[in-house]
Amino acid sequence: MSTYDIWRTFADSWGLLAMFAFFTATALFVFRPGSKAHYDEAAQIPLKHGSED
C-alpha cells in the first residue's frame, strides 16, 4: 500500500469525522449563551472613532 493510499483512506474515514467535530465545536462556541454582548461590542469597533474622512 502506497503512502497516497494510506492518506486517502485516513481522509475518507477519520478526516471527515475530524472536520465534522471541528465544525460542531466552532458552531457551539459561536452560538454559546452569553456571547451576544461580546459580538455586539466587537461589531461597534469600526464605529467608535467616527468618520475620519
PDB file of N, CA and C in Angstrom:
ATOM      1  N   MET A   1       0.848  -1.171   0.000  1.00  0.00           N
ATOM      2  CA  MET A   1       0.000   0.000   0.000  1.00  0.00           C
ATOM      3  C   MET A   1       0.899   1.241   0.000  1.00  0.00           C
ATOM      4  N   SER A   2       0.635   2.146  -0.902  1.00  0.00           N
ATOM      5  CA  SER A   2       1.463   3.343  -1.014  1.00  0.00           C
ATOM      6  C   SER A   2       1.055   4.393   0.020  1.00  0.00           C
ATOM      7  N   THR A   3       1.900   5.376   0.163  1.00  0.00           N
ATOM      8  CA  THR A   3       1.619   6.459   1.104  1.00  0.00           C
ATOM      9  C   THR A   3       0.336   7.197   0.719  1.00  0.00           C
ATOM     10  N   TYR A   4       0.148   7.381  -0.571  1.00  0.00           N
ATOM     11  CA  TYR A   4      -1.067   8.056  -1.052  1.00  0.00           C
ATOM     12  C   TYR A   4      -2.317   7.299  -0.608  1.00  0.00           C
ATOM     13  N   ASP A   5      -2.306   5.995  -0.751  1.00  0.00           N
ATOM     14  CA  ASP A   5      -3.466   5.190  -0.380  1.00  0.00           C
ATOM     15  C   ASP A   5      -3.738   5.250   1.126  1.00  0.00           C
ATOM     16  N   ILE A   6      -2.682   5.287   1.907  1.00  0.00           N
ATOM     17  CA  ILE A   6      -2.840   5.382   3.360  1.00  0.00           C
ATOM     18  C   ILE A   6      -3.491   6.708   3.727  1.00  0.00           C
ATOM     19  N   TRP A   7      -2.984   7.813   3.170  1.00  0.00           N
ATOM     20  CA  TRP A   7      -3.548   9.135   3.471  1.00  0.00           C
ATOM     21  C   TRP A   7      -4.969   9.278   2.943  1.00  0.00           C
ATOM     22  N   ARG A   8      -5.231   8.673   1.803  1.00  0.00           N
ATOM     23  CA  ARG A   8      -6.578   8.753   1.236  1.00  0.00           C
ATOM     24  C   ARG A   8      -7.570   7.995   2.103  1.00  0.00           C
ATOM     25  N   THR A   9      -7.191   6.833   2.574  1.00  0.00           N
ATOM     26  CA  THR A   9      -8.054   6.051   3.458  1.00  0.00           C
ATOM     27  C   THR A   9      -8.299   6.799   4.764  1.00  0.00           C
ATOM     28  N   PHE A  10      -7.258   7.397   5.301  1.00  0.00           N
ATOM     29  CA  PHE A  10      -7.390   8.189   6.525  1.00  0.00           C
ATOM     30  C   PHE A  10      -8.332   9.361   6.320  1.00  0.00           C
ATOM     31  N   ALA A  11      -8.172  10.088   5.217  1.00  0.00           N
ATOM     32  CA  ALA A  11      -9.011  11.251   4.939  1.00  0.00           C
ATOM     33  C   ALA A  11     -10.459  10.845   4.702  1.00  0.00           C
ATOM     34  N   ASP A  12     -10.681   9.716   4.055  1.00  0.00           N
ATOM     35  CA  ASP A  12     -12.046   9.258   3.792  1.00  0.00           C
ATOM     36  C   ASP A  12     -12.788   8.898   5.072  1.00  0.00           C
ATOM     37  N   SER A  13     -12.089   8.426   6.071  1.00  0.00           N
ATOM     38  CA  SER A  13     -12.770   7.990   7.288  1.00  0.00           C
ATOM     39  C   SER A  13     -12.606   9.008   8.416  1.00  0.00           C
ATOM     40  N   TRP A  14     -11.416   9.117   8.954  1.00  0.00           N
ATOM     41  CA  TRP A  14     -11.182   9.966  10.118  1.00  0.00           C
ATOM     42  C   TRP A  14     -11.143  11.447   9.773  1.00  0.00           C
ATOM     43  N   GLY A  15     -10.758  11.777   8.561  1.00  0.00           N
ATOM     44  CA  GLY A  15     -10.735  13.186   8.161  1.00  0.00           C
ATOM     45  C   GLY A  15     -12.118  13.803   8.178  1.00  0.00           C
ATOM     46  N   LEU A  16     -13.089  13.066   7.674  1.00  0.00           N
ATOM     47  CA  LEU A  16     -14.467  13.553   7.687  1.00  0.00           C
ATOM     48  C   LEU A  16     -14.967  13.722   9.106  1.00  0.00           C
ATOM     49  N   LEU A  17     -14.661  12.773   9.949  1.00  0.00           N
ATOM     50  CA  LEU A  17     -15.075  12.867  11.350  1.00  0.00           C
ATOM     51  C   LEU A  17     -14.421  14.067  12.041  1.00  0.00           C
ATOM     52  N   ALA A  18     -13.157  14.300  11.770  1.00  0.00           N
ATOM     53  CA  ALA A  18     -12.445  15.439  12.366  1.00  0.00           C
ATOM     54  C   ALA A  18     -13.035  16.767  11.885  1.00  0.00           C
ATOM     55  N   MET A  19     -13.340  16.876  10.603  1.00  0.00           N
ATOM     56  CA  MET A  19     -13.931  18.112  10.080  1.00  0.00           C
ATOM     57  C   MET A  19     -15.318  18.354  10.676  1.00  0.00           C
ATOM     58  N   PHE A  20     -16.107  17.298  10.835  1.00  0.00           N
ATOM     59  CA  PHE A  20     -17.426  17.435  11.444  1.00  0.00           C
ATOM     60  C   PHE A  20     -17.302  17.882  12.898  1.00  0.00           C
ATOM     61  N   ALA A  21     -16.368  17.298  13.624  1.00  0.00           N
ATOM     62  CA  ALA A  21     -16.161  17.680  15.026  1.00  0.00           C
ATOM     63  C   ALA A  21     -15.702  19.129  15.129  1.00  0.00           C
ATOM     64  N   PHE A  22     -14.818  19.563  14.246  1.00  0.00           N
ATOM     65  CA  PHE A  22     -14.360  20.953  14.251  1.00  0.00           C
ATOM     66  C   PHE A  22     -15.511  21.904  13.957  1.00  0.00           C
ATOM     67  N   PHE A  23     -16.336  21.574  12.953  1.00  0.00           N
ATOM     68  CA  PHE A  23     -17.479  22.413  12.607  1.00  0.00           C
ATOM     69  C   PHE A  23     -18.451  22.508  13.779  1.00  0.00           C
ATOM     70  N   THR A  24     -18.740  21.396  14.407  1.00  0.00           N
ATOM     71  CA  THR A  24     -19.673  21.374  15.535  1.00  0.00           C
ATOM     72  C   THR A  24     -19.134  22.187  16.706  1.00  0.00           C
ATOM     73  N   ALA A  25     -17.858  22.022  17.020  1.00  0.00           N
ATOM     74  CA  ALA A  25     -17.250  22.775  18.121  1.00  0.00           C
ATOM     75  C   ALA A  25     -17.249  24.271  17.823  1.00  0.00           C
ATOM     76  N   THR A  26     -16.966  24.646  16.595  1.00  0.00           N
ATOM     77  CA  THR A  26     -16.971  26.059  16.220  1.00  0.00           C
ATOM     78  C   THR A  26     -18.373  26.649  16.324  1.00  0.00           C
ATOM     79  N   ALA A  27     -19.368  25.925  15.834  1.00  0.00           N
ATOM     80  CA  ALA A  27     -20.746  26.409  15.913  1.00  0.00           C
ATOM     81  C   ALA A  27     -21.190  26.550  17.369  1.00  0.00           C
ATOM     82  N   LEU A  28     -20.859  25.592  18.205  1.00  0.00           N
ATOM     83  CA  LEU A  28     -21.219  25.682  19.620  1.00  0.00           C
ATOM     84  C   LEU A  28     -20.509  26.852  20.297  1.00  0.00           C
ATOM     85  N   PHE A  29     -19.268  27.101  19.932  1.00  0.00           N
ATOM     86  CA  PHE A  29     -18.524  28.222  20.518  1.00  0.00           C
ATOM     87  C   PHE A  29     -19.138  29.559  20.121  1.00  0.00           C
ATOM     88  N   VAL A  30     -19.488  29.699  18.844  1.00  0.00           N
ATOM     89  CA  VAL A  30     -20.031  30.965  18.353  1.00  0.00           C
ATOM     90  C   VAL A  30     -21.416  31.239  18.938  1.00  0.00           C
ATOM     91  N   PHE A  31     -22.251  30.218  19.028  1.00  0.00           N
ATOM     92  CA  PHE A  31     -23.623  30.408  19.480  1.00  0.00           C
ATOM     93  C   PHE A  31     -23.825  30.069  20.954  1.00  0.00           C
ATOM     94  N   ARG A  32     -22.766  30.110  21.745  1.00  0.00           N
ATOM     95  CA  ARG A  32     -22.890  29.794  23.159  1.00  0.00           C
ATOM     96  C   ARG A  32     -23.654  30.919  23.877  1.00  0.00           C
ATOM     97  N   PRO A  33     -24.341  30.565  24.958  1.00  0.00           N
ATOM     98  CA  PRO A  33     -25.069  31.586  25.713  1.00  0.00           C
ATOM     99  C   PRO A  33     -24.107  32.623  26.290  1.00  0.00           C
ATOM    100  N   GLY A  34     -24.505  33.865  26.256  1.00  0.00           N
ATOM    101  CA  GLY A  34     -23.690  34.924  26.827  1.00  0.00           C
ATOM    102  C   GLY A  34     -22.693  35.549  25.876  1.00  0.00           C
ATOM    103  N   SER A  35     -22.620  35.086  24.638  1.00  0.00           N
ATOM    104  CA  SER A  35     -21.635  35.636  23.707  1.00  0.00           C
ATOM    105  C   SER A  35     -22.164  36.837  22.930  1.00  0.00           C
ATOM    106  N   LYS A  36     -23.455  37.110  23.021  1.00  0.00           N
ATOM    107  CA  LYS A  36     -24.047  38.203  22.251  1.00  0.00           C
ATOM    108  C   LYS A  36     -23.414  39.552  22.621  1.00  0.00           C
ATOM    109  N   ALA A  37     -23.191  39.786  23.879  1.00  0.00           N
ATOM    110  CA  ALA A  37     -22.604  41.060  24.306  1.00  0.00           C
ATOM    111  C   ALA A  37     -21.203  41.231  23.730  1.00  0.00           C
ATOM    112  N   HIS A  38     -20.433  40.172  23.721  1.00  0.00           N
ATOM    113  CA  HIS A  38     -19.079  40.236  23.171  1.00  0.00           C
ATOM    114  C   HIS A  38     -19.104  40.568  21.683  1.00  0.00           C
ATOM    115  N   TYR A  39     -19.984  39.916  20.943  1.00  0.00           N
ATOM    116  CA  TYR A  39     -20.057  40.147  19.500  1.00  0.00           C
ATOM    117  C   TYR A  39     -20.650  41.519  19.177  1.00  0.00           C
ATOM    118  N   ASP A  40     -21.587  41.995  19.992  1.00  0.00           N
ATOM    119  CA  ASP A  40     -22.125  43.337  19.779  1.00  0.00           C
ATOM    120  C   ASP A  40     -21.039  44.396  19.992  1.00  0.00           C
ATOM    121  N   GLU A  41     -20.214  44.192  21.006  1.00  0.00           N
ATOM    122  CA  GLU A  41     -19.109  45.127  21.265  1.00  0.00           C
ATOM    123  C   GLU A  41     -18.096  45.110  20.119  1.00  0.00           C
ATOM    124  N   ALA A  42     -17.772  43.929  19.624  1.00  0.00           N
ATOM    125  CA  ALA A  42     -16.823  43.815  18.519  1.00  0.00           C
ATOM    126  C   ALA A  42     -17.386  44.427  17.241  1.00  0.00           C
ATOM    127  N   ALA A  43     -18.691  44.354  17.064  1.00  0.00           N
ATOM    128  CA  ALA A  43     -19.311  44.928  15.864  1.00  0.00           C
ATOM    129  C   ALA A  43     -19.262  46.450  15.874  1.00  0.00           C
ATOM    130  N   GLN A  44     -19.149  47.062  17.045  1.00  0.00           N
ATOM    131  CA  GLN A  44     -19.127  48.520  17.149  1.00  0.00           C
ATOM    132  C   GLN A  44     -17.728  49.117  17.038  1.00  0.00           C
ATOM    133  N   ILE A  45     -16.706  48.303  16.993  1.00  0.00           N
ATOM    134  CA  ILE A  45     -15.327  48.802  16.946  1.00  0.00           C
ATOM    135  C   ILE A  45     -15.091  49.741  15.766  1.00  0.00           C
ATOM    136  N   PRO A  46     -15.522  49.433  14.540  1.00  0.00           N
ATOM    137  CA  PRO A  46     -15.264  50.365  13.444  1.00  0.00           C
ATOM    138  C   PRO A  46     -15.993  51.698  13.590  1.00  0.00           C
ATOM    139  N   LEU A  47     -17.018  51.751  14.416  1.00  0.00           N
ATOM    140  CA  LEU A  47     -17.812  52.969  14.553  1.00  0.00           C
ATOM    141  C   LEU A  47     -17.438  53.812  15.759  1.00  0.00           C
ATOM    142  N   LYS A  48     -16.504  53.356  16.576  1.00  0.00           N
ATOM    143  CA  LYS A  48     -16.181  54.062  17.814  1.00  0.00           C
ATOM    144  C   LYS A  48     -15.563  55.439  17.596  1.00  0.00           C
ATOM    145  N   HIS A  49     -14.696  55.579  16.623  1.00  0.00           N
ATOM    146  CA  HIS A  49     -13.992  56.836  16.430  1.00  0.00           C
ATOM    147  C   HIS A  49     -14.660  57.735  15.415  1.00  0.00           C
ATOM    148  N   GLY A  50     -15.776  57.336  14.887  1.00  0.00           N
ATOM    149  CA  GLY A  50     -16.493  58.154  13.931  1.00  0.00           C
ATOM    150  C   GLY A  50     -15.805  58.157  12.568  1.00  0.00           C
ATOM    151  N   SER A  51     -16.223  59.054  11.741  1.00  0.00           N
ATOM    152  CA  SER A  51     -15.682  59.141  10.392  1.00  0.00           C
ATOM    153  C   SER A  51     -14.362  59.907  10.403  1.00  0.00           C
ATOM    154  N   GLU A  52     -13.379  59.352   9.710  1.00  0.00           N
ATOM    155  CA  GLU A  52     -12.079  60.027   9.622  1.00  0.00           C
ATOM    156  C   GLU A  52     -11.890  60.665   8.267  1.00  0.00           C
ATOM    157  N   ASP A  53     -12.969  60.844   7.523  1.00  0.00           N
ATOM    158  CA  ASP A  53     -12.879  61.462   6.189  1.00  0.00           C
ATOM    159  C   ASP A  53     -12.722  62.959   6.266  1.00  0.00           C
TER     160      ASP A  53
END
